[in-house]
Amino acid sequence: HCAGIALETVSSTLFPCLLKVMRIMYRAFLALIAQDDDTNHHMEMITAASNLRAENYNIQPADRMKTKQIAGRIIPAIATTTATVAGLMIGTTKPPLERFKNGFINLALPFFGFSEPIAAPVKKYNESSFTLWDRLEIQGPKTLQEAVDWIQASSRSYNETGLEVTMLSSGVSLIYSFFMDAKKRAHRMPME
């Protein structure tokens, strides 16, 4: 969501407008970015664009001042890569999802490589199917007991038997397992 508006709504109204603007302004022109001039609103545009990108990649958005600090520290050598990626992004205003590919650029060679990720293998459990990419999102805070109960209850919506939680981990830390010492497991269950 973007300011309480569904992204589907934003994209269905925004992209036609952007295409009209692109048709009107079909000639490219050089626009110098002046970060220190507050009257030209360049930093507002940079902040807005970077926050849209941050929203896509689950990155913490930045305010205008933070953006100004970051933009002031950019190393000029990175500009080549940034310009290359920005140029490639212009051509991808709204491509069909089927045309998406992973791309790799090595500016030292120069080398452009593209690949298509394969679909995750589909696993079967009773009548349900799932992949490695499927996930359950838990809204917290929850105790360990509440999390285990929630996972088991949520999995019953897929089939009658549901899932039995045998292990929970975070990174390299084992939080819960069926083979864990009963005393340790009982101690952890009420923890958030």
PDB file of N, CA and C in Angstrom, residues 136-155 163-169 176 188-192:
ATOM      1  N   LEU A 136       4.129 -18.182   5.553  1.00  0.00           N
ATOM      2  CA  LEU A 136       3.083 -17.698   6.446  1.00  0.00           C
ATOM      3  C   LEU A 136       3.640 -16.468   7.140  1.00  0.00           C
ATOM      4  N   GLU A 137       2.908 -15.364   7.102  1.00  0.00           N
ATOM      5  CA  GLU A 137       3.368 -14.150   7.761  1.00  0.00           C
ATOM      6  C   GLU A 137       2.646 -14.013   9.095  1.00  0.00           C
ATOM      7  N   ILE A 138       3.424 -13.935  10.150  1.00  0.00           N
ATOM      8  CA  ILE A 138       2.876 -13.819  11.497  1.00  0.00           C
ATOM      9  C   ILE A 138       2.966 -12.363  11.928  1.00  0.00           C
ATOM     10  N   GLN A 139       1.835 -11.794  12.312  1.00  0.00           N
ATOM     11  CA  GLN A 139       1.812 -10.426  12.829  1.00  0.00           C
ATOM     12  C   GLN A 139       2.010 -10.500  14.334  1.00  0.00           C
ATOM     13  N   GLY A 140       3.015  -9.830  14.838  1.00  0.00           N
ATOM     14  CA  GLY A 140       3.361  -9.946  16.255  1.00  0.00           C
ATOM     15  C   GLY A 140       2.974  -8.730  17.033  1.00  0.00           C
ATOM     16  N   PRO A 141       3.408  -8.648  18.257  1.00  0.00           N
ATOM     17  CA  PRO A 141       4.234  -9.632  18.960  1.00  0.00           C
ATOM     18  C   PRO A 141       3.399 -10.831  19.417  1.00  0.00           C
ATOM     19  N   LYS A 142       4.020 -11.983  19.470  1.00  0.00           N
ATOM     20  CA  LYS A 142       3.391 -13.220  19.931  1.00  0.00           C
ATOM     21  C   LYS A 142       4.394 -13.991  20.777  1.00  0.00           C
ATOM     22  N   THR A 143       3.857 -14.721  21.718  1.00  0.00           N
ATOM     23  CA  THR A 143       4.716 -15.637  22.468  1.00  0.00           C
ATOM     24  C   THR A 143       5.017 -16.824  21.558  1.00  0.00           C
ATOM     25  N   LEU A 144       5.987 -17.627  21.931  1.00  0.00           N
ATOM     26  CA  LEU A 144       6.318 -18.810  21.142  1.00  0.00           C
ATOM     27  C   LEU A 144       5.112 -19.738  21.061  1.00  0.00           C
ATOM     28  N   GLN A 145       4.398 -19.905  22.174  1.00  0.00           N
ATOM     29  CA  GLN A 145       3.207 -20.762  22.189  1.00  0.00           C
ATOM     30  C   GLN A 145       2.145 -20.233  21.229  1.00  0.00           C
ATOM     31  N   GLU A 146       1.919 -18.906  21.243  1.00  0.00           N
ATOM     32  CA  GLU A 146       0.930 -18.306  20.339  1.00  0.00           C
ATOM     33  C   GLU A 146       1.346 -18.485  18.880  1.00  0.00           C
ATOM     34  N   ALA A 147       2.639 -18.365  18.594  1.00  0.00           N
ATOM     35  CA  ALA A 147       3.128 -18.532  17.223  1.00  0.00           C
ATOM     36  C   ALA A 147       2.917 -19.964  16.739  1.00  0.00           C
ATOM     37  N   VAL A 148       3.247 -20.934  17.578  1.00  0.00           N
ATOM     38  CA  VAL A 148       3.058 -22.350  17.219  1.00  0.00           C
ATOM     39  C   VAL A 148       1.577 -22.634  16.998  1.00  0.00           C
ATOM     40  N   ASP A 149       0.726 -22.159  17.915  1.00  0.00           N
ATOM     41  CA  ASP A 149      -0.720 -22.373  17.781  1.00  0.00           C
ATOM     42  C   ASP A 149      -1.254 -21.717  16.512  1.00  0.00           C
ATOM     43  N   TRP A 150      -0.763 -20.498  16.207  1.00  0.00           N
ATOM     44  CA  TRP A 150      -1.231 -19.775  15.025  1.00  0.00           C
ATOM     45  C   TRP A 150      -0.847 -20.522  13.749  1.00  0.00           C
ATOM     46  N   ILE A 151       0.377 -21.026  13.683  1.00  0.00           N
ATOM     47  CA  ILE A 151       0.825 -21.767  12.494  1.00  0.00           C
ATOM     48  C   ILE A 151      -0.029 -23.013  12.296  1.00  0.00           C
ATOM     49  N   GLN A 152      -0.264 -23.730  13.380  1.00  0.00           N
ATOM     50  CA  GLN A 152      -1.057 -24.953  13.266  1.00  0.00           C
ATOM     51  C   GLN A 152      -2.500 -24.643  12.866  1.00  0.00           C
ATOM     52  N   ALA A 153      -3.083 -23.577  13.424  1.00  0.00           N
ATOM     53  CA  ALA A 153      -4.454 -23.198  13.075  1.00  0.00           C
ATOM     54  C   ALA A 153      -4.532 -22.704  11.632  1.00  0.00           C
ATOM     55  N   SER A 154      -3.551 -21.909  11.203  1.00  0.00           N
ATOM     56  CA  SER A 154      -3.543 -21.385   9.829  1.00  0.00           C
ATOM     57  C   SER A 154      -3.402 -22.506   8.815  1.00  0.00           C
ATOM     58  N   SER A 155      -2.611 -23.500   9.132  1.00  0.00           N
ATOM     59  CA  SER A 155      -2.395 -24.595   8.184  1.00  0.00           C
ATOM     60  C   SER A 155      -3.648 -25.451   8.032  1.00  0.00           C
ATOM     61  N   LEU A 163      -0.757 -28.700   9.896  1.00  0.00           N
ATOM     62  CA  LEU A 163       0.656 -28.998  10.081  1.00  0.00           C
ATOM     63  C   LEU A 163       0.957 -29.171  11.555  1.00  0.00           C
ATOM     64  N   GLU A 164       1.932 -29.991  11.836  1.00  0.00           N
ATOM     65  CA  GLU A 164       2.443 -30.095  13.201  1.00  0.00           C
ATOM     66  C   GLU A 164       3.794 -29.393  13.202  1.00  0.00           C
ATOM     67  N   VAL A 165       3.933 -28.385  14.054  1.00  0.00           N
ATOM     68  CA  VAL A 165       5.187 -27.645  14.125  1.00  0.00           C
ATOM     69  C   VAL A 165       6.191 -28.503  14.885  1.00  0.00           C
ATOM     70  N   THR A 166       7.253 -28.905  14.202  1.00  0.00           N
ATOM     71  CA  THR A 166       8.279 -29.721  14.851  1.00  0.00           C
ATOM     72  C   THR A 166       9.529 -28.919  15.161  1.00  0.00           C
ATOM     73  N   MET A 167       9.708 -27.792  14.449  1.00  0.00           N
ATOM     74  CA  MET A 167      10.918 -27.013  14.656  1.00  0.00           C
ATOM     75  C   MET A 167      10.687 -25.580  14.183  1.00  0.00           C
ATOM     76  N   LEU A 168      11.204 -24.615  14.943  1.00  0.00           N
ATOM     77  CA  LEU A 168      11.216 -23.207  14.548  1.00  0.00           C
ATOM     78  C   LEU A 168      12.629 -22.690  14.750  1.00  0.00           C
ATOM     79  N   SER A 169      13.128 -21.969  13.753  1.00  0.00           N
ATOM     80  CA  SER A 169      14.466 -21.403  13.890  1.00  0.00           C
ATOM     81  C   SER A 169      14.470 -19.989  13.339  1.00  0.00           C
ATOM     82  N   TYR A 176      12.705 -23.570  18.795  1.00  0.00           N
ATOM     83  CA  TYR A 176      11.786 -24.601  19.285  1.00  0.00           C
ATOM     84  C   TYR A 176      11.996 -25.865  18.473  1.00  0.00           C
ATOM     85  N   ARG A 188      10.627 -21.676  27.267  1.00  0.00           N
ATOM     86  CA  ARG A 188      10.588 -20.792  26.098  1.00  0.00           C
ATOM     87  C   ARG A 188       9.173 -20.491  25.597  1.00  0.00           C
ATOM     88  N   MET A 189       8.226 -21.383  25.833  1.00  0.00           N
ATOM     89  CA  MET A 189       6.886 -21.218  25.265  1.00  0.00           C
ATOM     90  C   MET A 189       6.216 -19.890  25.628  1.00  0.00           C
ATOM     91  N   PRO A 190       6.322 -19.362  26.853  1.00  0.00           N
ATOM     92  CA  PRO A 190       5.668 -18.076  27.144  1.00  0.00           C
ATOM     93  C   PRO A 190       6.485 -16.851  26.708  1.00  0.00           C
ATOM     94  N   MET A 191       7.687 -17.054  26.170  1.00  0.00           N
ATOM     95  CA  MET A 191       8.536 -15.922  25.761  1.00  0.00           C
ATOM     96  C   MET A 191       8.043 -15.319  24.453  1.00  0.00           C
ATOM     97  N   GLU A 192       8.218 -13.986  24.311  1.00  0.00           N
ATOM     98  CA  GLU A 192       7.866 -13.306  23.060  1.00  0.00           C
ATOM     99  C   GLU A 192       9.012 -13.370  22.089  1.00  0.00           C
TER     100      GLU A 192
END
